[in-house]
Short mmCIF file of C-alpha atoms in Angstrom, two decimals:
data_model
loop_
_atom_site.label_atom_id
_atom_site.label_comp_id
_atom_site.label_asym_id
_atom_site.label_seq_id
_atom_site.Cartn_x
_atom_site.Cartn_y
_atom_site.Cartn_z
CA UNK A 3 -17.79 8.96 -14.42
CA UNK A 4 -18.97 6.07 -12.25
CA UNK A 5 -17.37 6.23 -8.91
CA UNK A 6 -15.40 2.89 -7.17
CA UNK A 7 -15.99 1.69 -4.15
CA UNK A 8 -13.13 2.02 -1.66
CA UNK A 9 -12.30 1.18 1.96
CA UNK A 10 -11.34 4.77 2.56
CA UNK A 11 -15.47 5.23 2.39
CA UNK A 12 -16.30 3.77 5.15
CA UNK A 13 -13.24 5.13 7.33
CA UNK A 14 -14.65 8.44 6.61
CA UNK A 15 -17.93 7.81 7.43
CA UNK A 16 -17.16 6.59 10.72
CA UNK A 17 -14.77 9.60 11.00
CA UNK A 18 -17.67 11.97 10.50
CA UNK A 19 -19.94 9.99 12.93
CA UNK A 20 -17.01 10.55 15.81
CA UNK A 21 -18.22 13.65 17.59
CA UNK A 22 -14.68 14.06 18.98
CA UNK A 23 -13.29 14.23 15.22
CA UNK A 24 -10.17 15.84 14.89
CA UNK A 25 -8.84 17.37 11.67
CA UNK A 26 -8.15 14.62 8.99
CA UNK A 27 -5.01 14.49 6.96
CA UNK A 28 -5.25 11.69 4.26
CA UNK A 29 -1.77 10.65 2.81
CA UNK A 30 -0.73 8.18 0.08
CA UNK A 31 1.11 8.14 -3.42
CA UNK A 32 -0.17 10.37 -6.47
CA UNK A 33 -3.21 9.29 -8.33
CA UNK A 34 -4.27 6.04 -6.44
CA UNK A 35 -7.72 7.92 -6.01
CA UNK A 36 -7.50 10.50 -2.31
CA UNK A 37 -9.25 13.61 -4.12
CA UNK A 38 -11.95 11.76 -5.77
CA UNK A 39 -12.70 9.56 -2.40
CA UNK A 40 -12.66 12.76 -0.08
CA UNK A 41 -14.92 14.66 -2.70
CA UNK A 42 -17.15 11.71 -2.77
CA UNK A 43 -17.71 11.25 0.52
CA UNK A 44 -18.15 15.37 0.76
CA UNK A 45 -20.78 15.93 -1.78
CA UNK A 46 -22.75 13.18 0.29
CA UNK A 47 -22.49 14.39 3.84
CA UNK A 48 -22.14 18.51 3.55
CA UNK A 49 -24.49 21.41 2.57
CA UNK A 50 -20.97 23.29 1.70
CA UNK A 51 -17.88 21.99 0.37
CA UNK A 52 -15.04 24.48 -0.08
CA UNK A 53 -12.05 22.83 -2.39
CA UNK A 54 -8.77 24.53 -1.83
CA UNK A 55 -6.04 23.08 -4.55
CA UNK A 56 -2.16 24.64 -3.95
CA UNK A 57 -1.22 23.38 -7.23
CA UNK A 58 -3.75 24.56 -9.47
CA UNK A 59 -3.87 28.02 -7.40
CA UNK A 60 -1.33 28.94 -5.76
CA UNK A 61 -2.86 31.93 -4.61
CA UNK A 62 -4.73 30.60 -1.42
CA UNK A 63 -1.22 29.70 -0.02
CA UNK A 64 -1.44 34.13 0.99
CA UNK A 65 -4.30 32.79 3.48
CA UNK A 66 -1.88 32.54 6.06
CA UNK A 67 -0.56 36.16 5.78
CA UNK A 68 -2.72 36.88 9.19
CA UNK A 69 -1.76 33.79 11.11
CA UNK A 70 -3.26 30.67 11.56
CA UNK A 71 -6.81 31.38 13.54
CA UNK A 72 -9.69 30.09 11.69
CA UNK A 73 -10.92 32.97 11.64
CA UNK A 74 -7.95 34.95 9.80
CA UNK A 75 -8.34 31.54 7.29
CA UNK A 76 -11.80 32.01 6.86
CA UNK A 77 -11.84 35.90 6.29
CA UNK A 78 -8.94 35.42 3.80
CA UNK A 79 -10.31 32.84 2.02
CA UNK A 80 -13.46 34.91 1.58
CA UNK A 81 -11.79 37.49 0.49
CA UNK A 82 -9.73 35.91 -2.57
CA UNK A 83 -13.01 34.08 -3.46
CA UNK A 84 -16.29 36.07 -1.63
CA UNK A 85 -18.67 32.91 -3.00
CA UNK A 86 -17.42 30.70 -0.65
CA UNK A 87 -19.82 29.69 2.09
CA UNK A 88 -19.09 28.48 5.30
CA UNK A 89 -21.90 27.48 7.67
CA UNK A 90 -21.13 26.24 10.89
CA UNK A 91 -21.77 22.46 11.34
CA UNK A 92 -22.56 21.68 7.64
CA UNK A 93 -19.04 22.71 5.90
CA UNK A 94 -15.98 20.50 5.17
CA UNK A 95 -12.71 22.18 4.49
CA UNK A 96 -10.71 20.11 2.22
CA UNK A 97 -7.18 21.21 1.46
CA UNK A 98 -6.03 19.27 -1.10
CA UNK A 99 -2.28 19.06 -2.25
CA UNK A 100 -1.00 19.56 0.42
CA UNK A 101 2.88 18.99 -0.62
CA UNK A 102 2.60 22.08 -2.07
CA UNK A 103 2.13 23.85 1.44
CA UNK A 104 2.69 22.36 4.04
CA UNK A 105 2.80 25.10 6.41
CA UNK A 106 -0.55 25.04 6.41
CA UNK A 107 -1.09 21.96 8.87
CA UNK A 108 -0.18 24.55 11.50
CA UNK A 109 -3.90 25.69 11.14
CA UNK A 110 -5.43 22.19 12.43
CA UNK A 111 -4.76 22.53 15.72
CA UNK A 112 -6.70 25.60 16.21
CA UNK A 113 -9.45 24.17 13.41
CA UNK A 114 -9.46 21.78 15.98
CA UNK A 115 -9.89 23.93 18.85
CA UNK A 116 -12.29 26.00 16.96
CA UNK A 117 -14.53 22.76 15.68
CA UNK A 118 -17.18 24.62 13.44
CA UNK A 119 -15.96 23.27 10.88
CA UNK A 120 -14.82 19.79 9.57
CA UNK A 121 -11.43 19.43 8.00
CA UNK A 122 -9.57 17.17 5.66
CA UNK A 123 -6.32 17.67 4.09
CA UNK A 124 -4.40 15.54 1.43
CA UNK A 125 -1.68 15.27 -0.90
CA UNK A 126 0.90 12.98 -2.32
CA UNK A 127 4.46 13.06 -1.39
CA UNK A 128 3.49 13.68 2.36
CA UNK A 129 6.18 11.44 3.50
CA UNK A 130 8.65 13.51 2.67
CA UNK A 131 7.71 16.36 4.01
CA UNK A 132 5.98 14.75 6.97
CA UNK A 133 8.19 15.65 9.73
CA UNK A 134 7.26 19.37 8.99
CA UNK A 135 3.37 18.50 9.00
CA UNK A 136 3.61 16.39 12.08
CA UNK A 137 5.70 18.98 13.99
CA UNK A 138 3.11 21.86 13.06
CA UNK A 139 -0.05 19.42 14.51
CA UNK A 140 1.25 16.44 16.60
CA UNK A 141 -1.91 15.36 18.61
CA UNK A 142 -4.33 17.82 16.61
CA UNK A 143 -5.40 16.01 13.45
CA UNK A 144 -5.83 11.98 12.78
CA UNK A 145 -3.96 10.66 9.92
CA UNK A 146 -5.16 7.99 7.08
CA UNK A 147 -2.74 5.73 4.75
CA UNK A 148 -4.30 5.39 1.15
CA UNK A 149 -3.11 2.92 -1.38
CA UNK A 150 -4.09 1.95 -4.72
CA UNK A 151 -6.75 -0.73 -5.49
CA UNK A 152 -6.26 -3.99 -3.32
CA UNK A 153 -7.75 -7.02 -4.82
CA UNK A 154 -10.90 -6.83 -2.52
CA UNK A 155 -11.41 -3.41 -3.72
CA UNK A 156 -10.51 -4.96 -7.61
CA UNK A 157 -13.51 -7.38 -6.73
CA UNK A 158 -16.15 -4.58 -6.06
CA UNK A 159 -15.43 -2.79 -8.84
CA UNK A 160 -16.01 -6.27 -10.84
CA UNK A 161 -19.16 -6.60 -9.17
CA UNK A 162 -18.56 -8.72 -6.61
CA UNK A 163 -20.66 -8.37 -3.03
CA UNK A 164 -18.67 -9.14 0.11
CA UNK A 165 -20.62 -12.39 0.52
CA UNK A 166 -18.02 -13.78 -2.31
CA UNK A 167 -15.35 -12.25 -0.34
CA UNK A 168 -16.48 -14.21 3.15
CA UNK A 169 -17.32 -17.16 1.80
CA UNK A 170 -13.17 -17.08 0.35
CA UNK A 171 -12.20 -16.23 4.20
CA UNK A 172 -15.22 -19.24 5.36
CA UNK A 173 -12.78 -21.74 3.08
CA UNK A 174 -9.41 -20.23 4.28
CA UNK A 175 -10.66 -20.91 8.06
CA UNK A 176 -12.70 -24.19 7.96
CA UNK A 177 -9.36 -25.36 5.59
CA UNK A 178 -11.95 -26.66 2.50
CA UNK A 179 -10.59 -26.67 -0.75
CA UNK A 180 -12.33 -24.49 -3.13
CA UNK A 181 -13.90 -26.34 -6.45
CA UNK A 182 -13.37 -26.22 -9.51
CA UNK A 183 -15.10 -23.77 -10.93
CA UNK A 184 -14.40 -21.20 -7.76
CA UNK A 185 -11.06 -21.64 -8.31
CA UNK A 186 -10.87 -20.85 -11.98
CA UNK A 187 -12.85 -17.81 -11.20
CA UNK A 188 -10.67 -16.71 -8.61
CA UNK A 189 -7.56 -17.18 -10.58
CA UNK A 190 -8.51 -15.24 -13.41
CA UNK A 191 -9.93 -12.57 -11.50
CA UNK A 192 -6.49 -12.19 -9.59
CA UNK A 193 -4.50 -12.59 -12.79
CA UNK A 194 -6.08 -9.70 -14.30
CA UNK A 195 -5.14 -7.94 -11.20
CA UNK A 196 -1.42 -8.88 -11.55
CA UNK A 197 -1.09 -7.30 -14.92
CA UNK A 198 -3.39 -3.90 -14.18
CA UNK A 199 -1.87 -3.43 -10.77
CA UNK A 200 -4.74 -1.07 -8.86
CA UNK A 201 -4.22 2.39 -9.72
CA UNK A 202 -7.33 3.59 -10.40
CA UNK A 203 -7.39 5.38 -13.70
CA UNK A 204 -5.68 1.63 -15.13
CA UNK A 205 -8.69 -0.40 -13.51
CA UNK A 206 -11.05 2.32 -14.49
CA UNK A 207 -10.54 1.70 -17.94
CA UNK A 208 -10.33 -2.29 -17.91
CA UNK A 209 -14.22 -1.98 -16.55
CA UNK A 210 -15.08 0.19 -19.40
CA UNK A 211 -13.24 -1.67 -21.69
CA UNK A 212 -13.80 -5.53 -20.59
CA UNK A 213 -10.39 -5.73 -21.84
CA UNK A 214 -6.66 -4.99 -21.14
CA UNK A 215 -6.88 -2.34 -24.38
CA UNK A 216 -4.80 0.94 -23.17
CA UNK A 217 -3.54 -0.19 -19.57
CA UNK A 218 0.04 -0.31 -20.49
CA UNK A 219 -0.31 3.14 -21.85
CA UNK A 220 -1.80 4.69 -18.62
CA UNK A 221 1.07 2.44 -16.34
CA UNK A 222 3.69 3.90 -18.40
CA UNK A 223 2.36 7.29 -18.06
CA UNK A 224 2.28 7.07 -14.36
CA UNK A 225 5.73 6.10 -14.25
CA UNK A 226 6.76 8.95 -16.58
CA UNK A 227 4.59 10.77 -14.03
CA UNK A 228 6.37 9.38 -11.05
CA UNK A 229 10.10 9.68 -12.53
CA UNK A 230 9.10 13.42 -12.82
CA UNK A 231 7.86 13.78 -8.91
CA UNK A 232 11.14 12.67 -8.07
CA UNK A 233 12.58 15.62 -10.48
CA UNK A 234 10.07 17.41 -8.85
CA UNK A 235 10.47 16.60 -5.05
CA UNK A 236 14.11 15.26 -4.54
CA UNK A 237 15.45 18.62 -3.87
CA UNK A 238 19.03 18.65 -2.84
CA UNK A 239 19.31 15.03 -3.52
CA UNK A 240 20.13 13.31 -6.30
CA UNK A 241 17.60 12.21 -8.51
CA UNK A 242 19.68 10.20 -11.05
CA UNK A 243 20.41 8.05 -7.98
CA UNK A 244 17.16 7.55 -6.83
CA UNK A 245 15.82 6.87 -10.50
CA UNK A 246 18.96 4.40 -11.10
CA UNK A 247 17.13 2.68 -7.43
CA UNK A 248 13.65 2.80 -8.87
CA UNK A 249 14.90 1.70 -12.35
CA UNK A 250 16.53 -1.43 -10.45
CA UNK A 251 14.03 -3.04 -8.91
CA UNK A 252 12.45 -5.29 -11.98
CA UNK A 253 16.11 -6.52 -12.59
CA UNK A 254 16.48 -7.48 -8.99
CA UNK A 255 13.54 -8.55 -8.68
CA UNK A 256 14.02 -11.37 -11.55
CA UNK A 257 16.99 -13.03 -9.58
CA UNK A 258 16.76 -15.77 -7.40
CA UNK A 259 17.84 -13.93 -4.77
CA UNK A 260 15.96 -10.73 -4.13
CA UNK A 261 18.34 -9.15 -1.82
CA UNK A 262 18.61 -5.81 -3.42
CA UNK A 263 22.37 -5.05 -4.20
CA UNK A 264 23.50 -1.88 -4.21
CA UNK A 265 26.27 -2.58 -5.69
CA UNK A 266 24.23 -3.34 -8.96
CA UNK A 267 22.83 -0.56 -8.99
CA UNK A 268 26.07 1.58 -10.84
CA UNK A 269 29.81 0.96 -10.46
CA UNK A 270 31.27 1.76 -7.13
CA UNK A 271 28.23 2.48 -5.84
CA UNK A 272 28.07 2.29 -1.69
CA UNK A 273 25.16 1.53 0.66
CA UNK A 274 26.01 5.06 2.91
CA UNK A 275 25.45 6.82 -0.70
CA UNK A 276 22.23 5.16 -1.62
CA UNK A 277 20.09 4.84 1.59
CA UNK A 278 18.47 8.17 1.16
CA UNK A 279 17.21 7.11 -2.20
CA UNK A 280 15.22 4.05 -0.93
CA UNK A 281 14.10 6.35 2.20
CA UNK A 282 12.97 8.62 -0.61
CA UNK A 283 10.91 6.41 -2.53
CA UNK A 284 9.45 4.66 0.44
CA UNK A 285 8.50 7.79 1.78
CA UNK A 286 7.19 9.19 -1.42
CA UNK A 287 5.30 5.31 -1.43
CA UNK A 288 6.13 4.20 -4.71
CA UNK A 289 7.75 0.94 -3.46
CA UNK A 290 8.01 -1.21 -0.56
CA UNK A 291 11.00 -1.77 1.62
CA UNK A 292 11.30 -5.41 3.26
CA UNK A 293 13.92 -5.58 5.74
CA UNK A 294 16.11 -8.94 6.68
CA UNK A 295 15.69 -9.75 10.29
CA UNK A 296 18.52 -10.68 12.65
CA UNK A 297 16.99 -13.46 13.69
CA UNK A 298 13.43 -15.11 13.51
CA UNK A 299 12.01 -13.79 16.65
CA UNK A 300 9.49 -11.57 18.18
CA UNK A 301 9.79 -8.98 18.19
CA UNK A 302 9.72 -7.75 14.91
CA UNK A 303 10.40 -4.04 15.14
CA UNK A 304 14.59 -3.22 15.89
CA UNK A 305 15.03 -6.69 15.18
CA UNK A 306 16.09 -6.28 11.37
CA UNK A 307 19.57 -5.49 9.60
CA UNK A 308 18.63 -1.82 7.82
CA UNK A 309 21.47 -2.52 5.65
CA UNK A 310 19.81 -5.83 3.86
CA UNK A 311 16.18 -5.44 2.28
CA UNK A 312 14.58 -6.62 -0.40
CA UNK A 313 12.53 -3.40 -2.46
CA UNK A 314 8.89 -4.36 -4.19
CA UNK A 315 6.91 -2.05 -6.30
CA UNK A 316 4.05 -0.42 -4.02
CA UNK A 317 1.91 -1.40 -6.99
CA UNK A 318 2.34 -4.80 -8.83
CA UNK A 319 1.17 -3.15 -11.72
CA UNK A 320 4.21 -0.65 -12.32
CA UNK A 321 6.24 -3.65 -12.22
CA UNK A 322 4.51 -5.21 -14.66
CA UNK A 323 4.94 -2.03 -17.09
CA UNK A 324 8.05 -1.76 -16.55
CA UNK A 325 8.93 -5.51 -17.92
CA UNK A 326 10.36 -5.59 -21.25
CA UNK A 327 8.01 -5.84 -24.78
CA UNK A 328 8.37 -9.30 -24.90
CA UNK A 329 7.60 -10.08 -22.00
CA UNK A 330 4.46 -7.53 -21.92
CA UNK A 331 3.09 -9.20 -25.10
CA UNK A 332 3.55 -12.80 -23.57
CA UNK A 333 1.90 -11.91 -20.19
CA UNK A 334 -1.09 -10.20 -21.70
CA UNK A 335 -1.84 -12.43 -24.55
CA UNK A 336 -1.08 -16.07 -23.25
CA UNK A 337 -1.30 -14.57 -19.36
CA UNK A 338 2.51 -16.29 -19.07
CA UNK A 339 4.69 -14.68 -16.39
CA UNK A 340 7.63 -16.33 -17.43
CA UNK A 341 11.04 -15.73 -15.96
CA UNK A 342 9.19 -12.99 -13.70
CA UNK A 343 6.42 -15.38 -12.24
CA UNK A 344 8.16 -15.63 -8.52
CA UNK A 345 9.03 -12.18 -8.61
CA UNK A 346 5.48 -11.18 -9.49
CA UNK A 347 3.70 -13.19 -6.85
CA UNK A 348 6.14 -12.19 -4.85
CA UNK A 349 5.79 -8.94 -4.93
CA UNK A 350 2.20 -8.89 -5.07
CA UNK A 351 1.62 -11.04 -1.76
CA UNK A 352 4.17 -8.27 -0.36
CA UNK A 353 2.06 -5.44 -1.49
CA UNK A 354 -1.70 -7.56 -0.18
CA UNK A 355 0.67 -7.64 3.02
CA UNK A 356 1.35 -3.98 3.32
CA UNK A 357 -2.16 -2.58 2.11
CA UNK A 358 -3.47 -4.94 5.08
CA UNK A 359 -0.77 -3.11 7.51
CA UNK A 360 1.70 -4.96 8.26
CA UNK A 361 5.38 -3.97 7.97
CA UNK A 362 7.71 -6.31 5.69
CA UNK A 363 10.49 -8.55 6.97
CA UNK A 364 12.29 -11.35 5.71
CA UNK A 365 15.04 -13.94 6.92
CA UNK A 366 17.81 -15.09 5.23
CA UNK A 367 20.50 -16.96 7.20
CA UNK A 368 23.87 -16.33 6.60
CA UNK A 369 26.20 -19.26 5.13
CA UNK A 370 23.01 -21.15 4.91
CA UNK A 371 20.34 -22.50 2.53
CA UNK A 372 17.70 -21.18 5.11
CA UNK A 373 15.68 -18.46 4.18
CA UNK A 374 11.66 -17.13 4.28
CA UNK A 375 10.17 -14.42 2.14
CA UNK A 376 8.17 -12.87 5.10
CA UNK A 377 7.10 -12.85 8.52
CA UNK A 378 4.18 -11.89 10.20
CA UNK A 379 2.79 -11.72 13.67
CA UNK A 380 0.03 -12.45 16.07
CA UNK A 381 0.06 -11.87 19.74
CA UNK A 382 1.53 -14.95 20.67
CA UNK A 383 3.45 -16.30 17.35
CA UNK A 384 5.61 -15.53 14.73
CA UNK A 385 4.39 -16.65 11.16
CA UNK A 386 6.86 -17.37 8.34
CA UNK A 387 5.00 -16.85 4.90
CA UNK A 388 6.80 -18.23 1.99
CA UNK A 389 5.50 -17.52 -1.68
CA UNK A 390 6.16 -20.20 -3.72
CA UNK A 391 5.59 -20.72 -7.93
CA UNK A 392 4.85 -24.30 -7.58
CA UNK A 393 3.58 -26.14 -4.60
CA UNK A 394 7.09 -27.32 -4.50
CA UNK A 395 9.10 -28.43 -0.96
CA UNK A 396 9.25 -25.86 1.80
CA UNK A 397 12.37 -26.96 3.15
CA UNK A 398 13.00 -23.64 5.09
CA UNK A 399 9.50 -23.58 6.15
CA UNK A 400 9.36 -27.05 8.02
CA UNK A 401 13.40 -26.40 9.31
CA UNK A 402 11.34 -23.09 11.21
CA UNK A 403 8.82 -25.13 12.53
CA UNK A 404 10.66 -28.33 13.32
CA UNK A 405 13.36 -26.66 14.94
CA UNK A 406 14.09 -25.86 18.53
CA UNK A 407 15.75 -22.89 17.79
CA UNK A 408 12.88 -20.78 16.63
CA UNK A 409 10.67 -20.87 19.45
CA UNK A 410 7.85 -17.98 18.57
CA UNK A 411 7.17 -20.04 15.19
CA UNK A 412 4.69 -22.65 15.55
CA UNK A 413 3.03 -22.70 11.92
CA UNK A 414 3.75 -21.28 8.87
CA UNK A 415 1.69 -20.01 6.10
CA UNK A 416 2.45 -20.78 1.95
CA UNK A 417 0.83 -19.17 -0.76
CA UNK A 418 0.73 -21.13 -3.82
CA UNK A 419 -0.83 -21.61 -7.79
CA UNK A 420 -2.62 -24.27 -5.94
CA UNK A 421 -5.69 -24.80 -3.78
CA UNK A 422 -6.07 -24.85 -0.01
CA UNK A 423 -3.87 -27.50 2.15
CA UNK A 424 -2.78 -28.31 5.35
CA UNK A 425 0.25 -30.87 5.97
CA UNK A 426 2.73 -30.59 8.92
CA UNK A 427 1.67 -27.29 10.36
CA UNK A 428 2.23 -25.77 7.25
CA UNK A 429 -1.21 -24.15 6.08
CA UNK A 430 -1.11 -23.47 2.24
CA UNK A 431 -3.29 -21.21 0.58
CA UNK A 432 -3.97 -20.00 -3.46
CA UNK A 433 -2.19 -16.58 -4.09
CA UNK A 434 -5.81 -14.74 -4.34
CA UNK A 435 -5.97 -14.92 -0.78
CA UNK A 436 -3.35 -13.35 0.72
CA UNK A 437 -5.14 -10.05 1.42
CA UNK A 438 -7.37 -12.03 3.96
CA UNK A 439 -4.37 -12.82 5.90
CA UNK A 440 -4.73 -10.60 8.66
CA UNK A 441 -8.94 -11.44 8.97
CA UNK A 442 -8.37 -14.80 8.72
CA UNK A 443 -5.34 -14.67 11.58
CA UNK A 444 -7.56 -12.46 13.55
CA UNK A 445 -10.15 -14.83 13.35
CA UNK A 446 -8.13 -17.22 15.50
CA UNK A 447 -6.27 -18.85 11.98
CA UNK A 448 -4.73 -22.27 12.11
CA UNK A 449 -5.97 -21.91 16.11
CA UNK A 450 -9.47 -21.61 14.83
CA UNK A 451 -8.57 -25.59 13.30
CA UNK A 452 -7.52 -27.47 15.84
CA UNK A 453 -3.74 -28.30 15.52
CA UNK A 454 -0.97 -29.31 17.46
CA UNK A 455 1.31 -26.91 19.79
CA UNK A 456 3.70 -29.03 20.52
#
C-alpha cells in the first residue's frame, strides 16, 4: 500500500532531530491516518520498533503491575513478549490506542527522565479522556493535533509539488487573478475534495480508482463507525442525545441561519441538557464548534457567548455522506451542491480554518441584519471572513470596515466561486484557497499590498 504524504512527517522529523525531545503523544479522531504516519516515520528512523496496541491486546495493559519506572515497563514488556528488543538510542516506543489505557501516560515523565528511549503515544478519543492524561504528565511529554487530509495534503497525494502550492499563495499575495485554465484546475481539484472529504482510507481509494466509485460506502462506514465510538465512549452520558446532536448538524446546516438550535434538536429539549453532547463530540473531534462573539473585538478568546455556536462537520466529507440520495446522486454526477452549496463551502472554509489552527468565531448582531461567518486574527487586526455562494454584496462586510464602531477591523477577507479581487478593503479570494490563509496573513497579507489604514 503506497503511503501519503502528510504534514505530521515532517513534525516528526524535526521532533526526532530535537535532542531535548520529550515523550510524544499524538491525538486526533479515529482513522484520519496517526498509526500509519507514526509507523512510517518509525520504520525510517529506528533499528527497533516495539508496537504496543491496548485494543488488539489487552494484555500489555498488566505492564504497569510494578509501577511506572522504565525499567519495571521494559522488564514486563519483555516478559509477556521476550522478542522484543530494546537498544538504547535506536528504539521508539509507540503506544498506540491509547483510549484504551490511559493510565499509562503516567510512565512519560520518567521515560522522560530516563531518555534511552524515544516515545510516542496515540489514540483517538483522547479528548475525552485528556484531563486524566494531562494530569498523569503535565510538562513531561509534547502533544500533536492530527486531522484528516487538508486540501494541500489532497494535492500531494494528486501529485502535485509544493511549487503549485506557492505559486497559489504568490497570486493570493501579489492580488493577480489566476487564468483560465489554473482556475479550472483548481476548482475541480477542490470539488473533488468537497465530496471525498480527507479521511484517508476515502482518498486512498479515489487515487486508485481515478474515480468517486466506493467513497460513499467507506464515508458511511465511518459514520456507522463513529455513531458506535459514541456507544462506545459516552459512558454515563447519553448517547441518544449526543447522536440526535451529531444527526442534526446537515439539517442545520441547510438553513439560512446556521445558528444551531437546540431546540430542534427534540421536543423540549434545553441548552443546560445538551451542552455536554457538543463538548463530547468536539472533544472526541468529529465536528467543529464555532462560537458567536459578544462583540467584534480583540480579543477573541472569553469574548464569545458559549450558549450560541454554529457546529460544522470536522470533515466536509461526512457531511457530504450524510446528505440525502438525491442529493448524493446530483452532487457526484453533475458536481451540483444544490440547496447545500453555502452550507458546504461553509463548512469546508471552517474546517481549512481549523486544520490551519485557528479557533472558530462568528458574529451575529442581535435585532440586526449584521452578521459574519468568521473571524480571524493577526497581531494588530481583527479579520472578518465571510463565505459567500456567489460573489454577491457583502453588506455586513463593508458595515465592519466602514464603521467606527469596530475599530480592530481594518479589512476583511471573502471567499468566493470566483477569482481573486480586491475592491474597498475587501480582499476576495476562490474557495481553494482558504487553507493558505494563515501563510498568506503571515506573510504580511493585504499589508504586503499596499492599502489604506485609514
Amino acid at each position: 500500500m503506497i503511503y501519503l504524504k502528510r504534514k505530521i512527517d515532517d513534525f516528526l522529523k524535526a521532533w526526532k532531530d530535537n535532542p531535548n525531545r520529550k515523550p510524544l503523544v499524538v491525538k486526533g479522531p479515529r482513522q484520519v491516518g496517526k498509526t500509519e504516519s507514526i509507523r512510517q516515520f518509525g520504520e525510517k528512523n529506528y533499528e527497533n520498533i516495539i508496537e504496543i496496541n491496548f485494543v488488539e491486546e489487552p494484555k500489555y495493559k498488566l505492564i504497569t503491575e510494578d509501577g511506572y519506572k522504565t525499567a519495571d515497563l521494559i522488564k514486563n514488556i519483555s516478559r509477556i513478549d521476550p522478542s522484543k528488543r530494546f537498544q538504547e538510542g535506536k528504539t521508539l516506543i509507540f503506544f498506540d490506542e491509547l483510549q484504551e489505557f490511559p493510565e499509562i501516560a503516567t510512565a512519560l515523565k520518567f521515560f522522560c527522565q530516563d531518555g534511552r528511549y524515544d516515545v510516542i503515544c496515540s489514540g483517538s478519543m483522547l479528548g475525552i479522556h485528556y484531563g486524566r492524561i494531562e494530569s498523569n504528565s503535565v510538562g513531561y511529554k509534547e502533544d500533536y493535533e492530527m486531522y484528516s487530509f487538508d486540501f494541500e495534503e489532497f494535492l500531494w497525494a494528486r501529485g502535485y509539488q509544493d511549487s503549485f502550492i506557492e505559486d497559489m499563495l504568490e497570486h493570493m499575495k501579489k492580488l493577480t487573478a489566476f487564468n483560465d485554465v489554473e482556475l479550472s484546475v483548481c476548482y475541480g481539484l477542490f470539488l473533488d475534495f468537497c465530496i471525498l472529504g480527507g479521511m484517508p482510507a476515502v482518498v486512498r481509494e479515489y487515487i486508485a480508482k481515478g474515480t468517486f466509485e466506493g467513497s460513499l460506502q467507506i464515508q458511511r462506514q465511518l459514520l456507522a463507525d463513529y455513531e458506535e465510538d459514541v456507544r462506545k465512549y459516552a459512558g454515563g452520558m447519553d448517547q441518544t442525545r449526543i447522536l440526535n446532536v451529531f444527526r442534526q448538524i446537515p439539517v442545520q446546516l441547510a438553513k439560512d441561519n446556521k445558528k444551531f438550535q437546540i431546540s430542534k434538536v427534540a421536543q423540549g429539549a434545553r441548552f443546560k441538557d445538551y451542552r455536554g453532547c457538543i463538548e463530547w463530540l468536539s472533544d472526541a473531534g468529529m465536528i467543529n464548534v464555532c462560537y458567536c462573539m459578544n462583540y467584534p473585538e480583540l480579543p477573541l478568546k472569553g469574548n464569545f457567548d458559549e450558549t450560541k455556536y454554529k457546529i460544522y462537520f470536522a470533515d466536509s466529507g461526512l457531511l457530504v455522506a450524510m446528505l440525502d440520495e438525491e442529493a448524493q446522486e446530483d452532487l457526484r454526477a453533475n458536481r451540483n451542491l444544490g440547496v447545500y452549496k453555502g452550507a458546504l463551502y461553509e463548512n469546508i472554509v471552517g474546517e481549512a480554518l481549523r486544520k490551519s489552527g485557528y479557533g472558530l468565531y462568528y458574529y451575529k448582531k442581535e435585532d440586526s441584519t449584521l452578521e459574519e461567518d468568521f473571524f480571524v486574527r493577526t497581531a494588530q487586526d481583527l479579520i472578518p471572513v465571510e463565505v459567500k455562494a456567489t460573489n454577491g454584496r457583502a453588506k455586513s462586510l463593508k458595515t465592519l470596515i466602514n464603521s467606527d464602531k469596530y475599530e480592530d477591523v481594518h479589512y476583511g477577507i471573502k471567499f468566493i466561486g470566483g477569482n481573486i479581487g480586491y475592491d474597498n478593503r475587501i480582499y476576495t479570494f476562490p474557495y481553494f484557497c482558504a487553507f493558505l490563509l494563515k501563510r498568506y496573513l503571515k506573510a504580511g497579507g493585504p499589508a504586503a499590498v499596499w492599502f489604506d489604514h485609514s
